[in-house]
Amino acid sequence: MPIYYHQNNGVFHLQSKGMSYIFQIINGYPVHLYWGKKLKDTNHFEYLIQGMKNETIDRLPQEYPQYGSGDFRHPAYQVHLEDGSRITEMVYKEHRILKGKHGLTGLPATYVESENEAETLKIHLIDSYSGLSIALTYTLFENENVIARSVEFTHAGTSPLRILRALSSSVDFHDSDYQVIYLSGASRRERQLQRKKIGPGSFSMESRRGNASSHHLNPFLAVVHPDTTEVHGEAFGFSLVYSGSFKAEVEVDPFFSTRISMGINPFDFSWQLNPGERFQTPEVVMVYSSEGIGEMSRTYHRLYRTRLCRGVFRDKERPILVNNWEATYFDFDEEKIVAIAQTGKELGIELLVLDDGWFGNRNDDTTSLGDWNVHYKKLPNGLKHLASKVNQEGLQFGLWFEPEMISPDSDLYRKHPDWCIHVPHRRRTEFRNQLVLDYSREDVREYIFHAISNILSTVPISYVKWDMNRNLMEIGSATAQSSQQQEVAHRYILGLYDLLEKITTTFPNILFEGCAGGGGRFDPGILYYMPQIWTSDNTDAIERLKIQYGTSLVYPVSTMGSHVSAIPNHQVHRITPLLTRGNVTMSGNFGYELDITEMTIDEKKTVKEQISLYKEIRSVIQKGDLYRLKSPFEENEVAWMFVTPDQKEAIVFYFKVLAEANMLPKNRLKLLGLHPDYQYKLQGTNNSYNGDQLLYAGLPLPPLEGDFQSKIFRLRSLD
Ligand code: DGJ
C-alpha cells in the first residue's frame, strides 16, 4: 500500500516506486518532514522534525500554512470573515485514504483508468469558529514518482465569507541550496529555459492575464540542486493544471528553509463562499526525479500523454497537415484551397486546415468574430462543398475558430453589446480589434456551442484549431453581482472548461488543437480537452529549437504542433535549408504552413521524402521516451533523441546551428536511453554499434558544412 498512516505519532508516508513524501500532524497542523528518494516505511520518521517541535509556527515546515497566527511567510490561503477578521485556525479533524483518484468538479485533472493505479489521501482540517473546513487532497500514482495535490474548501458555518487566496499546494523544504528552473518568454519566443540560484527573499512568477496561462511565464517550475543535470541529481517539479491567472512563489526565509507554493493568482481574485458551498482549487502535479531533469520531464510526458490527455486521439498517431495561414493569410478562395489540397495529396499530406478568414465578412482582423457563418463572397459554394472537395482529394478537412472572441464590427456585437467582458461606463479596450466574450455567462457559452456545433455537424470536419488571441482587460461581467466581480476571471476559465468539455464530448471524433496567438496557453489545463497545442507563431526552424526544447521540459512531444514554413521566414526573415526545417518540425506533430503549390520539383521531392520518413517514425516520436542530449540554450550544437520503451528503436536528431572556422570536427555524440547490451544497426549504412559504445563513447557524426545543418539517425536493435 503506497500510503501509510502511523496512528501512534500521526505520521503519513506517501511512498511510490522511487519516492517518499512524509508529513506529521503536530498540534493539529500538518507539518512537512520529507520529500525525496524512496525510504522504507518505519515508525521512526519523527526524528526528521525533532528539535523543532517546540519552535514557533514561523519556523515549522508546513503543508498548507495559514495567515495571522505567527507564520510570517506567504500563506497558502486566506479568508475574510463576515465580522471583518481574516484569521482562521485550521486544525486536523480526520483523514481518509481512498483507492484510485476522483475528478475535480468543473476542473481538468490527471486521472486513472483503474483504481489500482493510485491512492488518494484526504486530510480534513477545520476552523471551528467560522465552520470553514479544508480537504487537502494528495493522490499518489503507484508507478510514477508523482503526487497530485489540490484543496477543497467547504463552508459549514452560518455567515458568508470571502476567500482571498486559495493556493493548490505549498511545500516547505528544510534547506535552501537550490536553483529554480522555469520557462519565460513572449509571443513568438515562448518557453525559453531559465535557471537561477535562489536566496533569501521571494521570487515569483505569475500570469495576470485572466484567460491565459500566458506566453510570458508557464505555470511550471522546478527546484534542483546546483549540481543537478539532465542525467544526474534531484529535481522537484511543480506543474499547475490551470489555464488562467496563476502564481508560483519561491520564498527563502530568514532560517534558510524554502517554501514553494502554487495556485490561482490571488491578485484581483476573491470568491464569495456562502454557507453550504464549496470551492475547489485546481491541481498541482508534483514530480520527483533522482535521475536528473531528463527523468523529471519523461515522468511528466508519460503522465500527461496517457493520464491527462483524453479521447480517441490520445493514443492515435496524429495526422500530417497543411495549414493555409502563412501560405495565404486572409487572401484565399475555393480554388486556392483546393489547389493546396491537390498538391497536398501528391506530397502525402493527410489533413488540410483552413485557418482564419472563412466566416462573416472577414478579410482582415477588424471584423466578424462571433459571426460563425460562411463568408459567401469568398467561398460562394459554401464550406460543405469546399470540405467535400478537399475530402475528394483524399485529405481530411480541418477548420479554424476563435470562439472566445467578439469583434465590435459583428452582427453578434450589434445584437448583444453586453456579451463581452466589460465594466459599465468604462472604455472597452480593444486588442487586435476584438473584445472577449463573457464565458462566465452560461447563455453566451450556449450560443457559441450552438453556433459551432451547427458547422461541425453539417460540414465533414475532422480537426478544429481553437484559437484565442487576446487577454482580459476591464474585467467585469454584466450579470455578476458587485460582490462577485472579482470571481469573473476564474469563472471565465470554468466557463471555458465547461464549453470545451461539452464540445469535445459532443464531437469525439474531431481532433482539437489548442492555440493562443501561438503558444500563449500551452498548459496542462488545455491538454485535458485538446491533446495538441500550436506551440508558437514563430515557425523559424532555429528559433523553434529553443521553443520546442523549452516546451519539452514539461510537455510531451505529442502535444506540440510544428510546421515547416517558407523562407525567408515570416517572423525572423532567416533562410534555412528545407532539410533542417523538416528535421526540426519532425520533433512534434508534423505539418506544413507555406504555399506548397509554389514549390519547385526539387522541393517537392524533399517534402515527399520528409513525409514518408515521418510516417515511418511518427509513432516513436509521438509515443517514445525523449532524451535531450544538447541544449540550444548552451551550445551551438543541439541534439535530442526518441527511444521506444523496449529500447529496440531510436531516432536521433542532431543540429548544428552556425558553421565554425578552424575547429576540430565534433565527431561523436553520446546517446542516452539505449540498452548497453543491445547491438544497434544504423539504418542506411552497414554499420552497427553496441549500445555501450553509443552510450559511453558516442555515435560518429559526419562533418556538416555551412549554417543551420542537421541530420537524423535511425537505430534499430538487432537483438
Ligand atoms: C493566431 C494563430 O496563432 C495563427 O496560427 C493564426 O491562426 C492566426 N491567429 C489567425 O488569425
XYZ file of C-alpha atoms and ligand atoms in Angstrom:
730
model
C 0.000 0.000 0.000
C 1.650 3.233 -1.009
C 0.012 5.477 1.622
C 0.955 4.566 5.192
C -0.581 6.126 8.295
C 1.118 5.693 11.659
C -1.564 6.304 14.210
C 0.737 6.415 17.234
C 2.516 9.572 16.053
C 0.228 10.902 13.305
C 2.776 10.383 10.509
C 1.649 9.981 6.899
C 4.080 8.352 4.487
C 3.270 8.540 0.770
C 5.580 6.095 -0.939
C 5.744 5.446 -4.689
C 8.180 3.267 -6.621
C 11.070 5.683 -6.135
C 9.890 8.496 -3.881
C 8.720 9.210 -0.338
C 6.707 12.201 0.839
C 6.205 12.387 4.594
C 4.355 14.682 6.974
C 3.082 14.563 10.504
C 0.215 16.120 12.392
C 1.752 18.231 15.167
C -0.525 20.308 17.414
C -3.236 19.870 14.801
C -1.080 21.219 11.914
C 0.195 19.047 9.072
C 3.965 19.553 9.315
C 6.217 18.612 6.395
C 9.011 16.137 7.188
C 10.500 14.893 3.945
C 10.227 14.755 0.144
C 12.848 12.832 -1.782
C 14.177 9.428 -2.674
C 12.140 6.443 -1.506
C 12.544 5.493 2.172
C 11.493 2.173 3.670
C 8.469 2.649 5.825
C 9.180 2.782 9.554
C 7.635 4.103 12.696
C 10.573 6.390 13.302
C 10.214 9.335 10.965
C 9.577 11.765 13.817
C 13.288 12.349 14.229
C 13.136 14.329 10.984
C 11.433 17.125 12.875
C 12.940 16.563 16.302
C 14.244 19.649 17.979
C 11.736 21.756 16.029
C 8.563 20.636 17.744
C 8.661 23.462 20.233
C 9.627 26.051 17.661
C 7.268 28.878 16.787
C 4.959 28.272 13.859
C 7.123 30.657 11.825
C 9.861 28.030 11.769
C 7.802 24.911 11.244
C 7.736 23.407 7.756
C 4.090 23.122 6.836
C 1.771 21.535 4.306
C -0.864 24.279 3.985
C 0.144 27.332 6.033
C -2.405 29.803 7.318
C -2.256 33.542 7.796
C -2.263 35.525 11.003
C -1.033 33.268 13.808
C 2.698 33.812 13.668
C 3.882 32.336 10.376
C 5.088 35.413 8.534
C 5.913 33.637 5.281
C 3.449 33.553 2.368
C 0.311 31.719 3.465
C -1.377 29.115 1.284
C -4.826 30.587 1.859
C -6.608 33.479 3.460
C -10.281 34.231 4.055
C -12.249 37.315 5.016
C -14.980 36.525 7.548
C -18.202 38.435 7.906
C -17.000 40.024 11.154
C -14.181 41.653 9.185
C -11.433 39.393 10.558
C -9.012 37.485 8.320
C -7.908 34.899 10.868
C -8.698 31.204 10.826
C -7.127 28.292 12.617
C -7.422 25.120 10.613
C -6.647 22.026 12.641
C -6.687 18.339 11.806
C -10.076 16.683 12.200
C -9.848 13.392 10.329
C -8.473 11.779 7.223
C -9.461 9.195 4.645
C -7.393 7.004 2.347
C -9.237 6.082 -0.846
C -8.417 3.828 -3.747
C -7.898 5.474 -7.145
C -8.420 9.135 -7.927
C -11.535 11.240 -8.332
C -12.079 14.055 -10.823
C -12.259 17.685 -9.687
C -15.661 19.275 -10.194
C -15.518 21.590 -13.207
C -11.732 21.470 -13.496
C -9.293 19.455 -15.596
C -7.073 16.994 -13.736
C -4.951 13.901 -14.159
C -6.936 10.673 -13.935
C -6.556 6.920 -13.535
C -8.085 4.148 -15.616
C -8.130 1.628 -12.813
C -8.355 2.074 -9.057
C -5.071 0.222 -8.623
C -3.078 2.936 -10.353
C -3.281 5.378 -7.448
C -4.307 6.047 -3.879
C -5.713 9.279 -2.559
C -5.306 10.771 0.901
C -7.721 13.426 2.103
C -6.760 15.366 5.226
C -9.697 17.297 6.667
C -8.880 20.451 8.621
C -11.490 22.616 10.294
C -11.762 26.118 11.708
C -14.367 25.650 14.421
C -15.155 29.369 14.803
C -16.186 30.009 11.180
C -17.284 26.485 10.250
C -14.973 26.564 7.244
C -13.149 23.345 6.514
C -10.442 22.349 4.055
C -9.705 18.992 2.484
C -6.061 18.674 1.445
C -6.003 16.047 -1.270
C -2.896 14.064 -2.238
C -3.027 11.434 -4.975
C -0.045 9.153 -5.226
C 0.497 7.383 -8.545
C 1.901 3.979 -7.782
C 4.113 3.570 -10.838
C 5.320 7.125 -11.210
C 7.052 9.463 -8.787
C 4.138 11.856 -8.831
C 1.816 13.434 -6.299
C -1.211 15.400 -7.496
C -2.352 17.937 -4.904
C -5.472 20.060 -4.670
C -7.627 21.626 -1.985
C -11.364 21.836 -1.453
C -12.944 24.453 0.820
C -16.328 23.616 2.366
C -18.351 26.151 4.305
C -20.427 24.594 7.062
C -20.817 27.846 9.036
C -23.736 30.252 9.071
C -22.355 33.503 7.626
C -20.972 34.107 4.132
C -17.220 34.595 3.812
C -14.809 35.574 1.059
C -11.845 33.503 0.020
C -8.986 35.917 -0.750
C -6.323 33.362 -1.529
C -6.638 29.641 -2.174
C -3.446 28.088 -3.482
C -3.334 24.478 -4.580
C -0.110 23.400 -2.906
C 2.613 24.563 -0.583
C 5.774 22.626 0.257
C 8.427 23.672 2.787
C 11.885 22.362 2.004
C 14.173 22.224 5.046
C 17.078 23.893 3.254
C 17.729 26.429 0.504
C 20.657 25.261 -1.582
C 18.592 25.211 -4.764
C 18.249 26.672 -8.177
C 14.927 27.299 -9.800
C 14.165 26.322 -13.382
C 11.258 27.935 -15.195
C 10.017 28.863 -18.659
C 9.698 32.505 -19.656
C 9.143 34.263 -22.965
C 6.775 36.288 -25.072
C 4.682 35.802 -28.172
C 6.899 34.117 -30.799
C 9.549 33.473 -28.112
C 7.685 31.097 -25.854
C 9.108 28.871 -23.105
C 12.748 29.856 -23.003
C 14.551 27.903 -20.314
C 15.720 29.904 -17.284
C 17.788 28.618 -14.391
C 18.911 30.702 -11.449
C 20.007 30.445 -7.871
C 17.529 31.231 -5.137
C 18.402 33.176 -1.993
C 16.740 34.944 0.934
C 13.553 36.733 -0.079
C 10.910 35.822 -2.603
C 10.839 35.041 -6.268
C 7.503 34.727 -8.005
C 6.176 34.032 -11.465
C 2.649 34.714 -12.469
C 0.060 35.392 -15.108
C -2.359 38.291 -14.504
C -3.963 37.867 -17.923
C -7.200 36.267 -16.720
C -7.908 33.976 -19.655
C -4.426 32.587 -20.300
C -1.546 30.994 -18.513
C 0.446 33.206 -20.928
C 3.282 33.294 -23.413
C 5.321 35.017 -20.749
C 5.614 32.573 -17.866
C 4.434 28.983 -17.961
C 2.619 27.539 -14.907
C 5.595 25.313 -14.130
C 8.707 25.462 -12.042
C 11.311 23.025 -10.840
C 13.754 23.266 -7.980
C 17.049 21.471 -8.400
C 20.380 21.309 -6.614
C 23.175 23.375 -8.184
C 24.838 20.197 -9.477
C 21.676 18.628 -10.937
C 22.000 17.985 -14.675
C 19.881 16.297 -17.357
C 21.023 12.880 -16.172
C 22.086 13.314 -12.580
C 20.746 14.682 -9.300
C 17.419 15.559 -7.778
C 14.709 17.604 -9.451
C 11.350 18.593 -7.945
C 8.756 19.715 -10.494
C 5.517 21.671 -9.944
C 3.017 21.998 -12.773
C -0.384 23.649 -12.392
C -3.334 22.200 -14.295
C -4.947 25.577 -14.966
C -5.207 27.972 -17.926
C -5.829 31.365 -16.297
C -4.032 33.744 -13.915
C -1.659 31.740 -11.745
C 1.089 32.387 -9.257
C 4.103 30.329 -8.253
C 6.244 31.573 -5.380
C 9.627 30.550 -4.044
C 10.395 32.040 -0.645
C 13.631 31.538 1.263
C 13.012 32.562 4.868
C 15.488 34.001 7.414
C 16.295 30.467 8.603
C 17.149 29.304 5.079
C 14.251 26.993 4.539
C 12.360 27.272 1.250
C 8.624 27.490 0.659
C 7.308 26.678 -2.822
C 3.663 27.443 -3.436
C 1.447 27.441 -6.498
C -2.148 28.074 -7.469
C -4.693 30.561 -8.796
C -3.205 34.056 -8.670
C -4.589 35.849 -5.581
C -4.123 39.154 -7.451
C -7.579 40.623 -8.232
C -9.249 37.409 -7.072
C -11.789 36.752 -4.373
C -14.587 34.244 -4.089
C -17.742 34.564 -2.055
C -18.489 31.338 -0.214
C -21.969 31.079 1.221
C -22.936 28.550 3.892
C -23.214 25.111 2.316
C -20.994 25.975 -0.678
C -17.676 24.502 -1.780
C -14.695 25.893 -3.648
C -12.318 23.606 -5.481
C -8.761 24.679 -6.362
C -7.019 23.379 -9.491
C -4.479 20.581 -9.237
C -0.701 20.861 -8.941
C 1.218 17.897 -10.315
C 4.419 17.441 -8.317
C 7.102 15.219 -9.821
C 10.225 13.924 -8.136
C 13.286 12.685 -10.012
C 16.524 11.373 -8.524
C 17.943 10.947 -12.034
C 18.128 14.495 -13.236
C 15.942 16.906 -15.150
C 15.518 14.499 -18.084
C 13.730 11.920 -15.963
C 11.527 14.622 -14.440
C 10.455 15.581 -17.973
C 9.836 11.981 -19.040
C 7.646 11.475 -15.957
C 5.546 14.495 -16.937
C 5.462 13.252 -20.541
C 4.191 9.773 -19.628
C 1.622 11.115 -17.202
C 0.330 13.951 -19.377
C 0.275 11.858 -22.564
C -1.639 8.984 -21.014
C -3.380 10.293 -17.871
C -4.181 13.930 -18.687
C -4.901 13.937 -22.417
C -8.113 12.089 -23.196
C -10.237 10.945 -26.078
C -9.759 8.827 -29.162
C -6.710 10.801 -30.323
C -4.795 10.253 -27.088
C -3.192 7.064 -28.391
C -3.583 7.645 -32.130
C -0.851 8.744 -34.491
C -1.507 12.378 -35.362
C -2.132 13.399 -38.985
C 0.357 15.321 -41.124
C -1.323 18.575 -42.023
C -1.030 21.597 -44.240
C -2.350 24.879 -42.847
C -3.055 27.782 -45.203
C -2.315 30.623 -42.733
C 1.268 31.522 -43.670
C 0.512 30.479 -47.277
C -2.351 32.878 -47.934
C -3.261 34.712 -44.705
C -6.768 36.136 -45.357
C -6.380 36.118 -49.120
C -7.788 32.823 -50.416
C -10.702 31.388 -52.328
C -12.045 27.910 -53.002
C -9.776 27.407 -55.980
C -6.648 28.201 -53.964
C -7.590 25.905 -51.072
C -8.449 23.043 -53.424
C -5.125 23.569 -55.221
C -3.316 23.271 -51.895
C -5.241 20.049 -51.210
C -4.299 18.672 -54.637
C -0.614 19.348 -54.076
C -1.007 18.021 -50.526
C -2.277 14.736 -51.896
C 0.656 14.480 -54.272
C 3.055 15.006 -51.356
C 1.354 12.578 -48.945
C -0.239 15.139 -46.606
C -3.278 13.826 -44.705
C -5.219 16.873 -43.491
C -5.859 20.390 -44.788
C -6.599 23.093 -42.217
C -8.440 26.196 -43.342
C -7.334 28.965 -40.973
C -8.729 32.423 -40.203
C -10.893 34.314 -42.730
C -13.597 31.849 -43.860
C -16.548 33.380 -41.958
C -18.693 36.531 -41.643
C -17.158 39.272 -43.711
C -13.607 38.611 -42.608
C -10.885 39.816 -44.976
C -8.598 41.120 -42.233
C -8.608 41.113 -38.442
C -11.005 44.030 -37.988
C -14.287 42.199 -38.203
C -16.724 39.271 -37.798
C -15.525 37.272 -34.763
C -18.728 35.839 -33.322
C -20.481 35.552 -36.709
C -19.779 31.867 -37.305
C -21.369 31.542 -40.733
C -19.583 31.140 -44.015
C -18.132 34.106 -45.913
C -20.114 33.560 -49.119
C -18.311 36.305 -51.024
C -15.050 34.391 -50.528
C -16.432 30.860 -50.627
C -19.594 31.135 -52.779
C -20.199 27.373 -52.779
C -20.075 27.189 -49.009
C -17.955 25.252 -46.569
C -19.548 21.872 -47.032
C -18.769 21.985 -50.720
C -15.174 23.014 -50.068
C -14.665 20.362 -47.380
C -16.073 17.677 -49.692
C -13.720 18.745 -52.477
C -10.784 18.514 -50.078
C -12.035 15.069 -48.997
C -12.291 14.029 -52.639
C -8.587 14.805 -52.959
C -8.057 12.278 -50.183
C -7.340 14.779 -47.387
C -9.317 15.323 -44.224
C -10.661 18.825 -43.648
C -9.941 20.968 -40.587
C -11.237 24.393 -39.617
C -10.045 27.352 -37.509
C -12.284 29.064 -34.942
C -11.689 31.762 -32.373
C -14.774 31.037 -30.287
C -13.954 33.121 -27.207
C -13.869 36.428 -29.085
C -16.209 39.043 -30.496
C -15.432 41.810 -32.984
C -17.167 45.127 -32.269
C -17.837 45.050 -36.023
C -20.004 41.936 -35.970
C -23.706 41.148 -36.056
C -23.301 39.392 -32.714
C -21.935 42.538 -31.049
C -24.597 44.749 -32.622
C -27.224 42.429 -31.154
C -25.565 41.736 -27.776
C -23.199 44.548 -26.803
C -23.265 43.344 -23.181
C -21.989 39.849 -24.026
C -18.355 40.848 -23.762
C -16.187 41.135 -20.665
C -16.514 44.799 -19.691
C -17.135 47.296 -16.898
C -20.165 49.552 -17.435
C -19.374 53.226 -18.161
C -15.729 52.377 -18.884
C -13.829 52.170 -22.139
C -13.773 48.698 -23.720
C -10.123 48.388 -24.667
C -9.679 46.582 -27.944
C -6.707 44.434 -28.835
C -6.355 43.086 -32.378
C -9.669 44.929 -32.924
C -11.514 42.474 -30.704
C -13.169 42.027 -27.326
C -13.575 38.871 -25.258
C -16.897 37.089 -24.918
C -18.072 36.719 -21.338
C -17.623 32.992 -20.840
C -18.625 33.311 -17.191
C -22.187 33.534 -18.612
C -23.980 30.338 -19.481
C -26.195 31.989 -22.125
C -23.113 33.233 -24.011
C -21.494 29.806 -23.915
C -24.726 28.187 -25.016
C -24.910 30.479 -28.041
C -21.335 29.679 -29.064
C -21.891 25.965 -28.530
C -24.809 26.021 -30.952
C -23.053 28.252 -33.492
C -20.031 25.957 -33.639
C -21.988 22.699 -33.388
C -24.036 23.829 -36.325
C -20.932 23.842 -38.506
C -19.292 20.767 -37.009
C -22.405 18.690 -37.535
C -23.111 19.804 -41.110
C -19.618 20.014 -42.645
C -17.292 16.961 -42.814
C -14.737 18.296 -40.332
C -12.032 16.115 -38.785
C -9.980 18.740 -36.940
C -10.562 22.065 -35.193
C -7.958 24.691 -34.363
C -9.307 26.555 -31.298
C -7.539 29.918 -31.295
C -7.612 32.724 -28.702
C -5.857 35.997 -29.409
C -6.220 38.449 -26.561
C -6.292 38.683 -22.789
C -8.803 40.118 -20.370
C -8.912 43.868 -19.729
C -11.549 45.874 -17.803
C -12.607 42.615 -16.168
C -16.299 42.590 -15.308
C -19.478 40.761 -16.185
C -22.893 42.292 -16.865
C -24.608 39.519 -14.939
C -22.367 39.098 -11.877
C -23.348 40.814 -8.620
C -20.968 43.500 -7.395
C -19.737 41.161 -4.626
C -18.790 38.605 -7.271
C -16.967 40.773 -9.804
C -13.573 39.501 -8.595
C -14.711 35.984 -9.427
C -15.179 36.768 -13.113
C -11.721 35.763 -14.379
C -11.852 32.377 -12.648
C -15.488 31.917 -13.693
C -14.366 32.653 -17.266
C -11.892 29.764 -17.079
C -14.505 27.482 -15.510
C -16.870 28.504 -18.332
C -14.201 27.785 -20.943
C -13.618 24.329 -19.462
C -17.361 23.707 -19.366
C -17.727 24.576 -23.056
C -14.650 22.603 -24.080
C -15.955 19.560 -22.243
C -19.301 19.872 -23.987
C -17.888 20.404 -27.465
C -15.153 17.784 -27.313
C -17.501 15.128 -25.937
C -20.242 16.000 -28.449
C -17.713 15.626 -31.287
C -15.377 12.905 -30.003
C -14.065 12.065 -33.465
C -12.775 15.550 -34.173
C -9.139 16.247 -33.281
C -8.948 19.566 -31.379
C -5.745 21.610 -31.352
C -5.467 24.492 -28.872
C -3.850 27.785 -29.862
C -3.487 31.213 -28.279
C -1.663 33.581 -30.592
C 0.777 30.688 -30.903
C 1.680 29.171 -27.542
C 0.031 31.623 -25.129
C -1.995 28.939 -23.397
C 0.277 25.909 -23.548
C -0.684 24.381 -20.231
C -1.959 21.116 -18.736
C -5.480 22.539 -18.337
C -5.891 22.857 -22.105
C -4.363 19.423 -22.738
C -7.168 17.774 -20.768
C -9.564 18.852 -23.542
C -7.309 19.168 -26.592
C -4.432 16.689 -26.958
C -2.269 19.041 -29.001
C -1.455 22.757 -28.979
C 0.087 25.091 -31.572
C 3.465 25.653 -29.950
C 4.321 29.105 -31.278
C 3.569 31.529 -34.093
C 7.306 31.541 -34.667
C 7.885 28.917 -37.369
C 11.589 29.630 -37.906
C 13.470 26.339 -37.545
C 16.313 27.784 -35.473
C 14.019 29.678 -33.095
C 11.939 26.520 -32.808
C 14.961 24.584 -31.460
C 14.736 26.661 -28.281
C 10.950 26.871 -28.152
C 10.451 23.112 -28.562
C 13.335 22.235 -26.250
C 11.939 24.520 -23.521
C 8.418 23.202 -24.017
C 9.695 19.630 -23.672
C 10.706 20.315 -20.100
C 7.129 19.524 -19.107
C 5.051 18.745 -22.182
C 5.231 15.618 -24.340
C 6.247 15.991 -27.962
C 2.857 14.530 -28.963
C 1.279 17.772 -27.690
C 3.383 20.164 -29.815
C 2.153 21.400 -33.194
C 5.087 22.124 -35.523
C 5.038 23.256 -39.184
C 7.616 23.739 -41.929
C 7.272 27.301 -43.223
C 8.586 29.419 -46.100
C 11.938 31.164 -46.414
C 12.762 33.885 -45.705
C 10.870 33.013 -42.543
C 7.952 35.375 -41.880
C 8.852 36.078 -38.243
C 12.649 36.472 -38.286
C 13.430 36.507 -42.030
C 16.037 33.757 -41.665
C 16.870 31.452 -44.561
C 17.357 27.842 -43.507
C 17.617 24.682 -45.622
C 14.374 22.773 -46.234
C 16.014 19.666 -44.799
C 16.667 21.345 -41.462
C 13.234 22.945 -41.423
C 11.798 19.438 -41.819
C 14.098 17.886 -39.236
C 13.161 20.432 -36.543
C 9.486 20.119 -37.373
C 9.506 16.335 -37.150
C 10.051 16.561 -33.380
C 6.404 17.397 -32.964
C 3.060 16.930 -34.689
C 4.314 17.443 -38.212
C 2.851 19.773 -40.789
C 3.474 22.418 -43.441
C 2.434 26.057 -43.397
C 3.575 27.570 -46.676
C 2.262 27.698 -50.213
C 3.051 24.148 -51.295
C 1.577 24.841 -54.742
C 4.532 27.155 -55.439
C 7.228 24.611 -54.608
C 9.847 23.593 -57.159
C 10.159 19.990 -58.302
C 13.250 19.553 -56.102
C 11.487 20.965 -53.083
C 8.523 18.653 -53.658
C 10.889 15.704 -53.841
C 12.434 16.639 -50.463
C 8.999 17.180 -48.939
C 7.781 13.785 -50.168
C 10.817 12.181 -48.548
C 10.196 14.070 -45.316
C 6.571 12.979 -45.231
C 7.299 9.349 -45.924
C 10.046 9.369 -43.271
C 7.737 10.956 -40.718
C 5.071 8.352 -41.428
C 7.625 5.663 -40.594
C 8.932 7.267 -37.401
C 5.983 9.174 -36.004
C 4.895 6.522 -33.552
C 8.385 6.520 -31.975
C 8.356 10.319 -31.847
C 4.835 10.698 -30.562
C 4.930 7.840 -28.060
C 8.615 7.185 -27.341
C 10.754 8.484 -24.492
C 12.532 11.774 -25.134
C 16.175 12.183 -24.143
C 17.670 15.652 -24.517
C 21.352 15.470 -25.427
C 22.498 19.012 -26.215
C 20.746 22.218 -25.284
C 20.210 25.154 -27.675
C 20.401 27.379 -24.596
C 24.005 26.317 -24.006
C 25.589 25.223 -27.253
C 25.900 25.744 -30.981
C 25.006 22.083 -31.396
C 21.594 20.791 -30.412
C 20.517 17.173 -30.127
C 17.755 15.006 -28.747
C 16.509 11.508 -29.345
C 13.424 9.331 -29.021
C 13.577 5.743 -27.796
C 10.830 3.122 -27.775
C 10.003 1.812 -24.280
C 11.534 -1.583 -25.197
C 14.781 0.238 -26.192
C 14.796 -1.519 -29.574
C 14.393 1.540 -31.742
C 15.731 5.069 -31.516
C 15.663 8.208 -33.660
C 18.409 10.771 -33.041
C 18.121 14.393 -34.167
C 21.320 16.419 -34.443
C 21.515 20.105 -35.409
C 24.479 22.374 -35.924
C 23.336 25.979 -35.769
C 26.285 28.011 -37.109
C 29.332 26.951 -39.062
C 32.583 27.471 -37.170
C 36.047 28.162 -38.593
C 39.166 26.219 -37.706
C 37.519 23.789 -35.301
C 38.121 20.110 -34.848
C 35.078 18.334 -36.217
C 32.704 17.348 -33.417
C 32.656 13.750 -34.386
C 30.873 11.909 -31.608
C 27.540 12.282 -29.921
C 26.913 10.366 -26.703
C 23.420 8.908 -26.662
C 21.050 8.132 -23.824
C 18.222 5.706 -23.116
C 19.621 2.751 -25.100
C 20.302 -0.712 -23.714
C 24.064 -1.111 -23.161
C 23.931 -4.801 -24.101
C 21.947 -4.461 -27.317
C 23.553 -4.116 -30.697
C 22.114 -1.353 -32.867
C 22.216 -1.085 -36.635
C 22.461 2.420 -38.056
C 19.859 2.475 -40.802
C 21.029 3.453 -44.282
C 24.553 2.151 -43.549
C 26.190 -1.225 -42.979
C 27.396 -0.121 -39.567
C 26.245 -1.437 -36.254
C 27.337 -0.481 -32.751
C 26.980 -1.923 -29.309
C 24.678 0.007 -27.015
C 27.540 0.684 -24.603
C 29.598 2.233 -27.431
C 26.759 4.574 -28.333
C 26.103 5.462 -24.704
C 29.651 5.894 -23.423
C 31.823 6.610 -26.480
C 29.254 8.078 -28.829
C 27.687 7.843 -32.255
C 30.034 9.003 -35.042
C 28.899 12.248 -36.629
C 29.606 13.190 -40.233
C 31.063 16.667 -40.833
C 28.284 19.188 -41.513
C 29.245 22.241 -43.507
C 27.501 25.586 -43.515
C 24.987 27.184 -41.195
C 21.771 25.544 -39.959
C 22.710 21.963 -40.782
C 21.125 18.846 -39.350
C 20.912 15.097 -39.580
C 18.594 12.335 -38.418
C 19.944 8.919 -37.384
C 17.776 5.823 -37.055
C 18.936 2.971 -34.882
C 17.340 -0.444 -34.640
C 18.376 -3.201 -32.289
C 19.495 -6.474 -33.839
C 18.695 -8.368 -30.617
C -3.006 33.298 -34.312
C -2.540 31.889 -34.547
O -1.505 31.568 -33.669
C -2.121 31.730 -36.001
O -1.618 30.437 -36.212
C -3.291 32.017 -36.879
O -4.289 31.055 -36.689
C -3.827 33.416 -36.594
N -4.109 33.598 -35.197
C -5.076 33.681 -37.376
O -5.671 34.855 -37.036
